[in-house]
Short mmCIF file of C-alpha atoms in Angstrom, two decimals:
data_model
loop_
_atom_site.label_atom_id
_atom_site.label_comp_id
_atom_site.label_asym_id
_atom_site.label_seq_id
_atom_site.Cartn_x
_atom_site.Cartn_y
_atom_site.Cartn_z
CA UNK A 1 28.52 32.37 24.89
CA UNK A 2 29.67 34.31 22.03
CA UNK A 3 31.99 31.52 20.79
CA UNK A 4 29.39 29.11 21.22
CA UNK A 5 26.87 30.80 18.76
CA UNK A 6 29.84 30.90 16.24
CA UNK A 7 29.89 27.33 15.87
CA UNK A 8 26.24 26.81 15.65
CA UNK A 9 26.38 27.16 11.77
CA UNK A 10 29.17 24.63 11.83
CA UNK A 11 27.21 22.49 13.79
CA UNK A 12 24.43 23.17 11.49
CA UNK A 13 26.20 21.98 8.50
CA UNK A 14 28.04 19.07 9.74
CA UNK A 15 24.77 17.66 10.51
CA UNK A 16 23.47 18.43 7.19
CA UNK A 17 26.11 17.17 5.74
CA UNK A 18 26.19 13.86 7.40
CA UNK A 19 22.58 13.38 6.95
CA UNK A 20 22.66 13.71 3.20
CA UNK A 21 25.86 11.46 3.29
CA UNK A 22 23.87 8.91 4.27
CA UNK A 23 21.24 9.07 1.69
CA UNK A 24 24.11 8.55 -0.41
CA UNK A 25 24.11 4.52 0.93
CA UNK A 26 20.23 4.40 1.25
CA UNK A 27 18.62 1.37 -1.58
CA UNK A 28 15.51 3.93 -2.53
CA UNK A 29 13.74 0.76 -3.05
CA UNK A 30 13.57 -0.18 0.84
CA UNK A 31 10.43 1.85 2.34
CA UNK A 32 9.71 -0.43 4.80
CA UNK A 33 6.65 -2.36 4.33
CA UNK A 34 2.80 -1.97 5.78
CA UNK A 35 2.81 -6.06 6.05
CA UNK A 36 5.28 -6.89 8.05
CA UNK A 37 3.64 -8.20 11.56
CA UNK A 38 0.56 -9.21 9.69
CA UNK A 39 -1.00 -12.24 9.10
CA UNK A 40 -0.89 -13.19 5.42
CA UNK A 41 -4.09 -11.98 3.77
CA UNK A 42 -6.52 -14.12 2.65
CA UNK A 43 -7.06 -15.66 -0.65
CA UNK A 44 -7.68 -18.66 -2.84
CA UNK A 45 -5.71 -19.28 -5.63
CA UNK A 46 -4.88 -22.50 -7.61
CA UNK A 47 -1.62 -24.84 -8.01
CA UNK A 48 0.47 -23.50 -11.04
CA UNK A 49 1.05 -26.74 -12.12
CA UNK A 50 -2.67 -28.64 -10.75
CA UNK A 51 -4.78 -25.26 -11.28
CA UNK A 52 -8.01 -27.89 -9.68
CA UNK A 53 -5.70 -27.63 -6.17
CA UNK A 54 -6.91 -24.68 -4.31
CA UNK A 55 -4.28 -23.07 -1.29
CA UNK A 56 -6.03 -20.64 1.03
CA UNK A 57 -3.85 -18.88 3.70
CA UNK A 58 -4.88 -21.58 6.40
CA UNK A 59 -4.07 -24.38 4.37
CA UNK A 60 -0.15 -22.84 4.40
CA UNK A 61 -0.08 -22.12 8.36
CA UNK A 62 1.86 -24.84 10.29
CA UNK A 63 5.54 -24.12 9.18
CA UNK A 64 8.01 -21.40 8.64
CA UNK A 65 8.61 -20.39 5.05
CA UNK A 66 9.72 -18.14 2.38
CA UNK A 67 6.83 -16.62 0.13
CA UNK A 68 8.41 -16.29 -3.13
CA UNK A 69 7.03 -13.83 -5.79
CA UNK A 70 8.82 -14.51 -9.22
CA UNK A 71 7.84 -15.04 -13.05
CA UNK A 72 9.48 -16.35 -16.00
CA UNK A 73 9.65 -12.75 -17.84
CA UNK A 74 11.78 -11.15 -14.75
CA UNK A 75 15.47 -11.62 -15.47
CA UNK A 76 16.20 -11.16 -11.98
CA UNK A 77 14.11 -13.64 -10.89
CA UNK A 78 15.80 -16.16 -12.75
CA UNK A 79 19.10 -15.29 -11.96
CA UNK A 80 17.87 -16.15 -8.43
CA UNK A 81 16.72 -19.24 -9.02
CA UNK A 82 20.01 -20.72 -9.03
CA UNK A 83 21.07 -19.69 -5.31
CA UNK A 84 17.39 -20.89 -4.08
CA UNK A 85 17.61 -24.15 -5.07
CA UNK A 86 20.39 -24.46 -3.09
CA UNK A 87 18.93 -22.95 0.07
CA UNK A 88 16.27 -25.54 -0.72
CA UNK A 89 18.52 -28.21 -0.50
CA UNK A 90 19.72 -26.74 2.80
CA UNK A 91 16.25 -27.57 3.97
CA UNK A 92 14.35 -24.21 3.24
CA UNK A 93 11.08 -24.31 2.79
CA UNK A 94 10.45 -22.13 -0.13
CA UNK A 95 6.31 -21.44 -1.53
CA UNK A 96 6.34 -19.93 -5.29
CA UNK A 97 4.12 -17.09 -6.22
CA UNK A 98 3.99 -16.69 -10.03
CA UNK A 99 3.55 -13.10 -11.05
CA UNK A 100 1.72 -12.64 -13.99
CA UNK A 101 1.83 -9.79 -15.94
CA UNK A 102 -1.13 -7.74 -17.34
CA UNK A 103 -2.02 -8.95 -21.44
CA UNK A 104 -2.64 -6.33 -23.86
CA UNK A 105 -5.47 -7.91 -25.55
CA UNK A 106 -4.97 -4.78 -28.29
CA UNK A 107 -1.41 -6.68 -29.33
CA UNK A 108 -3.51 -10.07 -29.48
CA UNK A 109 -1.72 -10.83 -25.92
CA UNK A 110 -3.61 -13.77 -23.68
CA UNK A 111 -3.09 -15.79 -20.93
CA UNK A 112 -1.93 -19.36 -21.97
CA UNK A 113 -1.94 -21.74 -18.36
CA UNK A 114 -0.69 -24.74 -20.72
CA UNK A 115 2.00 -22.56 -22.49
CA UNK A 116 2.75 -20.86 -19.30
CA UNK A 117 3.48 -24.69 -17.10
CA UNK A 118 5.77 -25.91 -20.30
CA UNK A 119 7.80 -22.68 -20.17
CA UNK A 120 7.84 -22.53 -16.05
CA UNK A 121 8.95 -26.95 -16.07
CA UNK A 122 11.62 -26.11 -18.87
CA UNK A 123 12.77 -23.24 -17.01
CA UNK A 124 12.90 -24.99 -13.23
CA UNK A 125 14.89 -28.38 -15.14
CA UNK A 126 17.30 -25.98 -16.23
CA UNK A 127 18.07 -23.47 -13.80
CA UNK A 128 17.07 -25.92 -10.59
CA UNK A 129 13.80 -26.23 -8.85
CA UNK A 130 13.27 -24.18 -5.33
CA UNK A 131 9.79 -24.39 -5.15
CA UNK A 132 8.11 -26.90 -3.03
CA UNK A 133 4.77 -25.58 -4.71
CA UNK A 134 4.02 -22.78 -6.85
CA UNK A 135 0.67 -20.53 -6.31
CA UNK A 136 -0.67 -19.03 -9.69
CA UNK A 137 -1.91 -15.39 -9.26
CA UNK A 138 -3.45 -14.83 -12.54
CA UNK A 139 -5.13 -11.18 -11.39
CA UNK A 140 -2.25 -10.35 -8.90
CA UNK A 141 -5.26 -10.26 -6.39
CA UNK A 142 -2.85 -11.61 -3.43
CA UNK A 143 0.40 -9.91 -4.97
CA UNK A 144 -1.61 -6.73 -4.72
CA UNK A 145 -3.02 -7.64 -1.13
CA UNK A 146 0.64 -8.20 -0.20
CA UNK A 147 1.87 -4.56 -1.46
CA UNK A 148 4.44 -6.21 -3.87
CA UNK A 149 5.92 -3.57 -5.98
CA UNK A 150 7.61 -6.14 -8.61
CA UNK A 151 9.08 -9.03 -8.75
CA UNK A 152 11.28 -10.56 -7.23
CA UNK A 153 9.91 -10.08 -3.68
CA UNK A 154 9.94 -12.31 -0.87
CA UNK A 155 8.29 -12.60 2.25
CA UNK A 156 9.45 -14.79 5.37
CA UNK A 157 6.34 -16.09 7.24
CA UNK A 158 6.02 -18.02 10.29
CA UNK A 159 4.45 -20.87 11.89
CA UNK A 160 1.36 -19.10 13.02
CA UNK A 161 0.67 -17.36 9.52
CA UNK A 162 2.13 -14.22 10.19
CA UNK A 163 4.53 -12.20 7.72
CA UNK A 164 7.75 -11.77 9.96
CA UNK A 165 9.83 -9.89 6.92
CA UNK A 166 9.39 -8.81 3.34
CA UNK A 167 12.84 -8.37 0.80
CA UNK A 168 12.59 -6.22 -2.10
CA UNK A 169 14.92 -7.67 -4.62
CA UNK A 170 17.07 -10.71 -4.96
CA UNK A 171 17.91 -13.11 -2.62
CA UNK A 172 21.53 -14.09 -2.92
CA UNK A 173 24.59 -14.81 -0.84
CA UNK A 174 24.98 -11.68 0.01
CA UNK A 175 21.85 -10.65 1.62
CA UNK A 176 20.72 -14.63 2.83
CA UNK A 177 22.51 -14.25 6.20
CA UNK A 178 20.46 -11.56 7.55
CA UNK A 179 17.36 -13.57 6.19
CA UNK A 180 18.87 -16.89 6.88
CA UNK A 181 19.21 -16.13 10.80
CA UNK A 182 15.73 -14.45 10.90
CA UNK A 183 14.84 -17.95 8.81
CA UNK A 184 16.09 -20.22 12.00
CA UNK A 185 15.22 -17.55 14.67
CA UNK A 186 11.09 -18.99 13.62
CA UNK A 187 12.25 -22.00 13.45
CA UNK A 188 12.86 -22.03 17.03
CA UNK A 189 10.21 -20.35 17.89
CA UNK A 190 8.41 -22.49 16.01
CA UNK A 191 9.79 -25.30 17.92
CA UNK A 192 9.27 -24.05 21.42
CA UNK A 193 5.41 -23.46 21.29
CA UNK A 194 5.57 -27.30 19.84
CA UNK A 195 4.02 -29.39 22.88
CA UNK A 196 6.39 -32.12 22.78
CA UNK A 197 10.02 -31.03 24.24
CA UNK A 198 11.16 -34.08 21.38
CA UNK A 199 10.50 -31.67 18.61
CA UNK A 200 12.25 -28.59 20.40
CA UNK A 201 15.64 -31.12 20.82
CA UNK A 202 15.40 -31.94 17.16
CA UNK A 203 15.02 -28.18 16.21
CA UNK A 204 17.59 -27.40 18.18
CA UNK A 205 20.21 -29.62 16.47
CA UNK A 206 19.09 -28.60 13.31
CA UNK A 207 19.59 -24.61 14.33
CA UNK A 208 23.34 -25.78 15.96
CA UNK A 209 23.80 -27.76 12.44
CA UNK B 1 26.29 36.90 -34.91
CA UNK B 2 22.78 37.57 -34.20
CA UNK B 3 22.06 36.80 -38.42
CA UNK B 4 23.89 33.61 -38.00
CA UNK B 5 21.64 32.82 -35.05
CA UNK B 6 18.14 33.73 -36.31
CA UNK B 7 18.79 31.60 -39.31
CA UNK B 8 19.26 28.86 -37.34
CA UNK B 9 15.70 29.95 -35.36
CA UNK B 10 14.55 29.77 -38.73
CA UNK B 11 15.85 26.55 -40.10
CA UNK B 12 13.95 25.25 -36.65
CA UNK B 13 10.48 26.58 -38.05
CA UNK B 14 9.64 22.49 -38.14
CA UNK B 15 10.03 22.21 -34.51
CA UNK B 16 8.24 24.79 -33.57
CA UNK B 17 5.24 23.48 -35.20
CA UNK B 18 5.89 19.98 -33.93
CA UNK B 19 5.86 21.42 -30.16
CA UNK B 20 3.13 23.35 -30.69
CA UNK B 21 1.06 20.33 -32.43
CA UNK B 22 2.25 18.27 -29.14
CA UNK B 23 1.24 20.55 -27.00
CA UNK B 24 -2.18 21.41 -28.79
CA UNK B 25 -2.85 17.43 -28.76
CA UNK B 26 -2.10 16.78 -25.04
CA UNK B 27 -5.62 17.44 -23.88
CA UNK B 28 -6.92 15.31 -26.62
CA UNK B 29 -4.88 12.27 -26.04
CA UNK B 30 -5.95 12.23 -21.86
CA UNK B 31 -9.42 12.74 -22.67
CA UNK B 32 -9.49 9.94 -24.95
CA UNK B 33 -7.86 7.68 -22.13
CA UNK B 34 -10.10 9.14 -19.93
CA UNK B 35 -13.39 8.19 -21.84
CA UNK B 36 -12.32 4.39 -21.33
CA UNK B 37 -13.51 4.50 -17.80
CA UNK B 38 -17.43 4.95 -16.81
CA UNK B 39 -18.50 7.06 -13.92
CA UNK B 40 -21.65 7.23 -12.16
CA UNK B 41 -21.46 11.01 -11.79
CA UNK B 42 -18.63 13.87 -12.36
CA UNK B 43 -18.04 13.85 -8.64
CA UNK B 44 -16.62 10.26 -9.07
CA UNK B 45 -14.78 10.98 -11.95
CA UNK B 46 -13.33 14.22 -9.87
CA UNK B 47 -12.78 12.13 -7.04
CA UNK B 48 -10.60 9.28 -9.16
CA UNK B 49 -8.26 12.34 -10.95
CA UNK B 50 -7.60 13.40 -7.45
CA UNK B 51 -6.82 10.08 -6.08
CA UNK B 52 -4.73 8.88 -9.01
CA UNK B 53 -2.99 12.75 -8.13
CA UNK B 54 -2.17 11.76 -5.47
CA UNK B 55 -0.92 8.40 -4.87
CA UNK B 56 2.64 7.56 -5.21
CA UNK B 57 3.67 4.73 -7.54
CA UNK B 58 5.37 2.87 -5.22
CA UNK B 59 7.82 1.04 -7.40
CA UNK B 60 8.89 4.58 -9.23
CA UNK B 61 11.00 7.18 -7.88
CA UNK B 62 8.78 9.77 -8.23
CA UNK B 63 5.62 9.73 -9.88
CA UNK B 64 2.16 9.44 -8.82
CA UNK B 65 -0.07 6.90 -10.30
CA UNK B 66 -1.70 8.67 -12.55
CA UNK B 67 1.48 9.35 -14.35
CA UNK B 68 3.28 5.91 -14.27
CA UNK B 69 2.99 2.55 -16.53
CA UNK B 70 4.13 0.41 -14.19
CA UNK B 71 2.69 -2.90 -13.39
CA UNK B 72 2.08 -1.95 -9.95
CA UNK B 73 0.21 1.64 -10.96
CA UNK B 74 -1.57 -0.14 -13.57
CA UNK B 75 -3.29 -2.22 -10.79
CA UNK B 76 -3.64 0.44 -8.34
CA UNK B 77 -5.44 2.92 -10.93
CA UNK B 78 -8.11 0.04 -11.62
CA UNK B 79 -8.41 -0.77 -7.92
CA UNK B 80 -8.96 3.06 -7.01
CA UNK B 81 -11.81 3.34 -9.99
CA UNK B 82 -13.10 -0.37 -8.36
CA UNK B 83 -13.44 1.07 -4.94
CA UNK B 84 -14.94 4.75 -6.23
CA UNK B 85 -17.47 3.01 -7.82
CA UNK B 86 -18.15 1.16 -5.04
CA UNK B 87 -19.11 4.59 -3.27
CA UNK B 88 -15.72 4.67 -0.86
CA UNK B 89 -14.63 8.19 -0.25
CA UNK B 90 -11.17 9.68 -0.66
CA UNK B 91 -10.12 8.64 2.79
CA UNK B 92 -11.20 4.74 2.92
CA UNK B 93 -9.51 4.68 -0.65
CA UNK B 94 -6.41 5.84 0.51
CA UNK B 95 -6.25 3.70 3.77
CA UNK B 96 -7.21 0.68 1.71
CA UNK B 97 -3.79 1.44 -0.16
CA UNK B 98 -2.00 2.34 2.82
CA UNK B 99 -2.65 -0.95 4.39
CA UNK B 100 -1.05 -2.53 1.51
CA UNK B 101 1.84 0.10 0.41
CA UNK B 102 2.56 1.68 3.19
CA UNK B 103 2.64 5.67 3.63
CA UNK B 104 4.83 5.87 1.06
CA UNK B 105 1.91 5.38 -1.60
CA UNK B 106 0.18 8.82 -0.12
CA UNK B 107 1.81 12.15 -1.39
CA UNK B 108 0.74 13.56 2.26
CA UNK B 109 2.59 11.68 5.07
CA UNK B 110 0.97 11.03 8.19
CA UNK B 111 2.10 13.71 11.64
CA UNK B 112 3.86 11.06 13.78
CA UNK B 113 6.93 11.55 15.90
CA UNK B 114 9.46 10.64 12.86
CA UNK B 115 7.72 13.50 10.87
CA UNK B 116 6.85 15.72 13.25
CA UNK B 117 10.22 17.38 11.59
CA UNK B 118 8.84 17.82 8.47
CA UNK B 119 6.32 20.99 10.03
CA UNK B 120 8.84 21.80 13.11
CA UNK B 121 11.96 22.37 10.68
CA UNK B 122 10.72 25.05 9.11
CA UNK B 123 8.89 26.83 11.49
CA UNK B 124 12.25 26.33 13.91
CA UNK B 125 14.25 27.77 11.23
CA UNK B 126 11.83 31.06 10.96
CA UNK B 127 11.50 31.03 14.56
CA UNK B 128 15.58 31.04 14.43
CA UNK B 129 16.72 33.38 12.02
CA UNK B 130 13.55 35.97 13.59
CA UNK B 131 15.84 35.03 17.00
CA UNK B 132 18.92 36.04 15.20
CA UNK B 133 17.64 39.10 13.79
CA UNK B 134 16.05 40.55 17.12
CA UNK B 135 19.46 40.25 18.56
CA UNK B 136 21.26 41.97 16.01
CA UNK B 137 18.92 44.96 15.86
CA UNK B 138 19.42 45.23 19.80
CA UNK B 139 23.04 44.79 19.39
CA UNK B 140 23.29 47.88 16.88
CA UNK B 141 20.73 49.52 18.84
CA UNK B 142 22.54 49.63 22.36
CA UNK B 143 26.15 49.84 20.05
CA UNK B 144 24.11 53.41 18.73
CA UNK B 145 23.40 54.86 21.99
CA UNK B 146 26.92 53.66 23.53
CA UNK B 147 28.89 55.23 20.53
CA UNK B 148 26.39 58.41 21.19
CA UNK B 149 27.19 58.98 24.75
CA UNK B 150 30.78 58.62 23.63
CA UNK B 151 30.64 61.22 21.45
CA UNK B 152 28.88 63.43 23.95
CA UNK B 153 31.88 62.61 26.66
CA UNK B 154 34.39 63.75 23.81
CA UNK B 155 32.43 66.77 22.78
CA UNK B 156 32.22 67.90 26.36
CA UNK B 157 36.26 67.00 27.38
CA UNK B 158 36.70 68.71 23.89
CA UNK B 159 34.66 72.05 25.01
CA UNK B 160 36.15 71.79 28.81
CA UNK B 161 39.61 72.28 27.70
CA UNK B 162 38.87 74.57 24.53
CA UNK B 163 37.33 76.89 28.10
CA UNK B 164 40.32 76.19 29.58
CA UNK B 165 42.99 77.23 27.00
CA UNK B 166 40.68 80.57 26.15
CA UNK B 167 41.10 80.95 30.29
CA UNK B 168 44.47 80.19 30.33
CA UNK B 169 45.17 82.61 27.55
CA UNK B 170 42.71 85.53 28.94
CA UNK B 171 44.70 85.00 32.12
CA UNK B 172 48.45 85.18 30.26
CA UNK B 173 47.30 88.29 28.18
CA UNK B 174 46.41 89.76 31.65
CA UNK B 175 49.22 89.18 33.58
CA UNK B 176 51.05 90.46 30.34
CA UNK B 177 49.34 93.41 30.22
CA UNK B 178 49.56 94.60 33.80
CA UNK B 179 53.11 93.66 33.94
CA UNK B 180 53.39 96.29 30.79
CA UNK B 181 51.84 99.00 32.08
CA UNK B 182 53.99 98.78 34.78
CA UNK B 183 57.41 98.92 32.68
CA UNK B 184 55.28 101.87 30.99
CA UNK B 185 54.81 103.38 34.39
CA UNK B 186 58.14 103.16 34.91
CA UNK B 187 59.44 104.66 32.35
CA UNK B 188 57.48 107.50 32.85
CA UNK B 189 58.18 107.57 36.22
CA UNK B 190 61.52 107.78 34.85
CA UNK B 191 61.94 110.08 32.14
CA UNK B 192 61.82 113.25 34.22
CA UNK B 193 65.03 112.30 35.43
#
């Protein structure tokens, strides 16, 4: 008995000791997210590039796809641009969310749509184009709905609407295969509440591809 | 030494009166920002300074909303004055920014089973070392009265034979003495001879 209380500071401290080891590996930018689960919030925002095209959120359900948040002024963003244009050619579905940021009017700041789409086309012809379509949030009303902290931030969203995961931070080769799997994991599940047992087959070989 | 050093105090008159100018313009400069923003009544206005208290930024480190220039705080400081205008209290405020942010945006988190540690830690650790002190004071207590009745068992095997070496002795000078007066007796016996 007596040797066993001896060792309870030891114990004690080891314990300690590992726990705060671990924090030294912990990204302090991961706190888990309130919207994963959820279905994506609704809004109604226009086409970057054909700002008279409305999306809603049920005009997205229907397929599996990565919700992109990015904008022109966030180096990391572009840096990622490069590695999601290839995923796109892969055959990921990736949505755009252009993130922009609050004008000072007091420094003679405004928002310029036409100045903005010259700068976001030059920008996608020469770092590669992921976006299948690109959803302007002028007033970061859905950003803000979505609990996005910055940019870049990307959320993975099933067939039926629902956010299934939200990254913090670049997407790169690194990081993809964690996403990637959770990526083909919908599509399958996408596939098996399909109907037809044509569309699972197809699915299928794509996932085994 | 002490010269040397109070000239140098002195040569830093400059920033003494810049610190104190700072520090004698801080109030000014937050009411200013302050006076940007409308309020129905003072209630409101006390109700956003405690909100914006206590929220977290949730893309800093550290720092509540109030406090930060991020993006992300920038929005969430005009959605909390939005929704206190609207007449929501403290609590649908904070839920409406939970929902979005997570716990992480409140400075108080939530009792659930992965923080019940956060009240049972400490109160453990009291509950421990007041555990750990008990049982000492016992130990020393019962060590007291153990090392006491020692010392009464020594006394008394002390006294016992201090009575029996004065015995001892009273019965050697006794056996001494009769055994004398009986060489005295007979020499007297013997000197008529």
């Amino acid at each position: 008995m007596r040797k066993f209380l001896f060792f309870i500071p030891f114990v004690l401290f080891i314990a300690l000791a590992a726990f705060l080891f671990s924090g030294l590996f912990s990204d302090p930018r991961q706190h888990g997210s309130a919207l994963v689960s959820k279905t994506l919030p609704a809004f109604e925002l226009p086409d970057l590039m054909a700002p008279t095209t409305l999306y809603n959120a049920e005009k997205l359900k229907g397929k599996v796809y990565l919700l992109n948040v990015w904008g022109l002024w966030c180096p990391t963003c572009n840096a990622e641009l490069g590695f999601l244009t290839e995923l796109r050619k892969q055959g990921i579905d990736i949505v755009g969310l252009y993130y922009v940021q609050p004008q000072d009017s007091a420094f003679g700041e405004s928002f310029d749509l036409t100045k903005l789409q010259q700068d976001v086309v030059k920008k996608l012809q020469e770092q590669g184009d992921p976006y299948r379509l690109n959803i302007l949030d002028e007033k970061r009303s859905l950003i803000f709905d979505l609990g996005v902290t910055g940019a870049p931030e990307t959320f993975l969203i099933d067939a039926k609407g629902q956010i299934r995961a939200h990254h913090v931070g670049d997407i790169n080769p690194q990081n993809w295969p964690a996403l990637g799997a959770q990526y083909q994991a919908l599509l399958e599940e996408a596939a098996e509440h399909k109907p037809t047992a044509e569309a699972a087959t197809t699915a299928g070989a794509a996932y085994a591809n | 030494m002490l010269t040397k050093f109070q000239s140098k105090l002195q040569k830093l008159q400059w920033l003494k009166t810049l610190l104190l100018s700072l520090v004698l313009l801080t109030p000014f400069t937050t009411s200013a920002a302050e006076e940007l923003m409308q309020f129905k009544d003072a209630q409101q206005q006390a109700l956003y300074r405690e909100l914006t208290a206590e929220l977290r930024c949730p893309k800093c480190q550290n720092q509540n909303i109030a406090d930060s220039n991020a993006v992300v705080a920038v929005d969430m400081r005009e959605k909390t004055y939005q929704l206190v205008q609207q007449g929501q209290n403290k609590e649908q405020v904070i839920d409406f920014m939970k929902q979005r942010y997570g716990d992480f945006v409140h400075y108080q988190p939530p009792v659930q089973w992965s923080t019940i540690w956060l009240w049972l830690a400490p109160l453990l650790l009291v509950a421990g070392l007041f555990f750990v002190m008990l049982q000492k004071q016992r130990k020393a207590q019962s060590d007291a009265g153990e090392q006491g009745a020692g010392k009464i068992m020594a006394a008394d095997q002390e006294l016992e034979q201090q009575l029996q070496a004065l015995i001892n002795q009273a019965m050697l000078n006794q056996t001494n003495q009769t055994s004398q007066t009986n060489q005295t007796k007979h020499q007297s016996a013997r000197e008529p001879d």
